Amino acid sequence: MLTGAITSSLLLSGCQQSPTYDYIQGETMGTSYHISFQKPKDVDEEAIKQAIDKRLQQINISMSTYMEDSTISKFNRLKAGESIQVDPDFIQVLQDSKQVYQQSAGAFDPTVMPLINLWGFGSVMTAERLQNPPSPDEIQAAKSLLDFEGIKLSGTTLTKDKDNVELDFSAVAKGYGVDVIAEVLHKDYKINNYMVEIGGEVSTSGVNQKAQPWQIAIDAPVIDSTVTERLTLAAIRQPSSPNKLHLATSGNYRNSIIFDGRRYSHTIDPTTGQPIAGGAPSVTVVADSVSLADAWATALTAMTYEQALATATDKNLAVLFVIPKDGKIHDEVPSVKDLARHKADPLAYWQIIETPGMKSLRAGNTK
């Protein structure tokens, strides 16, 4: 199934479920989903779950690279000039990806997999390739297979300009899955008060079971942290207008390795063909949809922190960065064993940097 890097955890204002709120969870895209919602009268909870699972399965059938007969897998096997018909879900994710690709100057590129495979940075991160890095010719050969601009959509017909160019929506599909679940709740069941989460990507609407706006906690970037062993640095509160929140968090620290004194992320910069060193440990994005937030969080982690901050500010994005207190991007990231010395005052080690858009959102100014 589709996977992606995440660091956010949920802070529900009031942990006790009231009788009018229900909770649903399940498995999808190689991770889990969790939904808390105010249940309408005379609606079967199991029927809601089945409707959600059906929609998520449709997304997997469309975009899972782990399914040989999925639409995306069939497209990836096409030769240049051959075509395939794609569904509305596929089209929406493609359009969101194109938007972030263009606005990020190619930092977000769903055709980047040849470079990830070249560096051996798939599901398992190792130092082997850093010890014996690909040659410039090998990198250039892999980069020649990146051609997102050559993927053309006409109506519902999709084509590619080059052989062997492949799409991978793993950095955006979870976010889109959250959007789809929220749509099922709102449109199909008239549910206005809910929180939906898939692997840390989140959508909220209305109020929680304490009749308060939902809040999402932002954790410190601690390696191997868990729900019970974590440090919360900040909370992003759902604004009153619009009465919704679409959020995604990405972090370079979870899937990374130190080699020759530098920490390298599993994220590859498509524009250079090189792994990222010097990226922000944690990046949280709020956008008009979770799909866009997910894509932008990935794009900003495919840049150095300085580049990411400049891009996010220039594009007027609502972004929250977590970086070391001294402002330097260190090679060492705290682990769970370091929690004890940071728990008393976590902001003594980390600092939060917000773009003007995020400052406005957190201040309650949505203009």
XYZ file of C-alpha atoms in Angstrom, residues 29-201:
173
model
C -2.628 2.562 2.537
C -0.175 0.649 4.697
C -1.224 2.495 7.838
C -4.374 3.135 9.880
C -7.212 5.633 9.889
C -9.063 7.062 12.876
C -12.324 8.988 12.812
C -14.171 10.726 15.627
C -17.561 12.197 14.732
C -20.926 13.280 16.047
C -23.239 10.518 14.944
C -26.540 11.524 13.344
C -29.736 9.930 14.564
C -30.869 6.745 12.886
C -27.547 6.165 11.098
C -25.782 2.817 11.449
C -22.104 3.215 12.384
C -21.227 0.038 10.493
C -22.831 1.446 7.356
C -20.621 4.541 7.650
C -17.521 2.390 8.047
C -18.437 0.279 5.039
C -18.973 3.393 2.929
C -15.585 4.748 4.019
C -13.787 1.460 3.372
C -15.391 1.234 -0.063
C -14.136 4.692 -1.032
C -10.656 3.981 0.303
C -10.556 0.755 -1.683
C -11.502 2.697 -4.800
C -8.547 5.010 -4.193
C -6.207 2.049 -3.775
C -7.496 0.446 -6.967
C -6.783 3.738 -8.688
C -3.431 4.757 -7.180
C -1.688 1.944 -5.299
C 1.660 1.026 -6.841
C 1.503 -2.214 -4.826
C -1.443 -3.476 -6.856
C -0.458 -4.755 -10.294
C -3.919 -4.114 -11.736
C -4.330 -0.607 -10.297
C -4.765 2.256 -12.723
C -1.411 3.763 -11.796
C 0.419 0.447 -12.250
C -1.158 -0.006 -15.667
C -0.137 3.533 -16.611
C 3.420 2.938 -15.428
C 3.717 -0.022 -17.814
C 2.600 2.012 -20.828
C 5.021 3.052 -23.524
C 5.305 6.616 -24.768
C 2.207 7.647 -26.731
C -0.013 4.890 -25.341
C -3.034 5.997 -23.339
C -5.240 4.950 -20.460
C -8.540 6.192 -19.069
C -8.317 7.520 -15.514
C -10.976 8.091 -12.867
C -11.945 11.329 -11.054
C -9.865 10.446 -7.976
C -6.770 9.962 -10.103
C -7.424 13.214 -11.947
C -7.798 15.229 -8.735
C -4.567 13.884 -7.251
C -2.756 14.478 -10.543
C -4.004 18.072 -10.640
C -3.020 18.708 -7.010
C 0.401 17.229 -7.739
C 0.828 19.408 -10.828
C -0.042 22.505 -8.802
C 2.558 21.816 -6.100
C 5.121 20.634 -8.669
C 4.863 23.922 -10.524
C 4.775 26.173 -7.463
C 7.668 24.348 -5.770
C 9.862 24.540 -8.895
C 9.926 20.765 -9.149
C 10.765 19.956 -5.518
C 7.599 17.849 -5.443
C 7.742 15.378 -8.329
C 5.666 12.159 -8.417
C 8.069 10.708 -11.025
C 11.073 10.817 -8.630
C 11.104 7.072 -7.820
C 14.063 6.214 -10.139
C 16.286 8.467 -8.019
C 14.972 7.017 -4.760
C 15.668 3.502 -6.037
C 19.111 4.531 -7.318
C 20.105 5.732 -3.851
C 18.584 2.679 -2.156
C 16.268 4.900 -0.116
C 13.085 2.894 -0.502
C 11.322 1.406 2.511
C 14.629 0.806 4.350
C 17.284 3.488 4.790
C 20.917 2.312 4.678
C 24.307 3.995 4.436
C 25.522 1.689 1.680
C 24.847 4.089 -1.176
C 26.215 7.045 0.772
C 29.442 5.080 1.227
C 29.502 4.309 -2.494
C 27.329 7.006 -4.049
C 26.016 6.794 -7.589
C 28.202 8.336 -10.219
C 27.174 11.564 -11.939
C 26.323 9.506 -15.021
C 24.087 7.180 -13.001
C 22.319 10.134 -11.403
C 21.818 11.784 -14.777
C 20.437 8.534 -16.233
C 17.930 8.284 -13.391
C 17.018 11.967 -13.710
C 16.278 11.414 -17.395
C 13.346 9.220 -16.269
C 11.802 12.107 -14.322
C 9.313 13.710 -16.651
C 6.233 14.898 -14.806
C 5.723 17.626 -17.383
C 5.580 14.948 -20.076
C 2.568 13.300 -18.449
C -0.431 14.730 -20.263
C -4.121 14.628 -19.334
C -6.786 15.302 -21.957
C -10.255 14.875 -20.502
C -9.953 11.455 -18.848
C -7.162 10.212 -21.130
C -3.617 10.049 -19.727
C -0.421 9.669 -21.760
C 3.331 10.015 -21.299
C 5.980 11.459 -23.601
C 8.794 9.066 -22.622
C 9.145 5.336 -22.073
C 9.799 4.098 -18.523
C 8.404 7.210 -16.812
C 6.359 6.148 -13.785
C 4.045 7.892 -11.343
C 4.007 7.373 -7.582
C 1.416 9.280 -5.547
C 2.539 7.937 -2.155
C 3.422 11.464 -0.966
C -0.091 12.781 -1.570
C -2.540 9.848 -1.554
C -2.944 9.631 2.227
C -3.872 13.286 2.341
C -6.357 12.766 -0.455
C -7.762 9.769 1.407
C -8.466 12.028 4.381
C -10.270 14.483 2.103
C -12.374 11.653 0.668
C -13.412 10.329 4.084
C -14.380 13.837 5.163
C -16.469 14.139 2.009
C -18.268 10.864 2.759
C -19.084 12.040 6.278
C -20.287 15.474 5.206
C -22.030 14.817 1.900
C -23.375 11.309 2.371
C -24.271 11.433 6.069
C -24.618 15.186 6.782
C -22.004 14.973 9.534
C -20.530 18.389 10.309
C -18.544 17.663 13.480
C -15.650 15.275 12.858
C -11.931 14.595 12.950
C -10.387 12.313 10.326
C -6.787 11.078 10.386
C -4.770 8.737 8.178
C -1.211 8.148 9.262
C -1.004 11.631 10.787
C -2.653 13.627 7.983
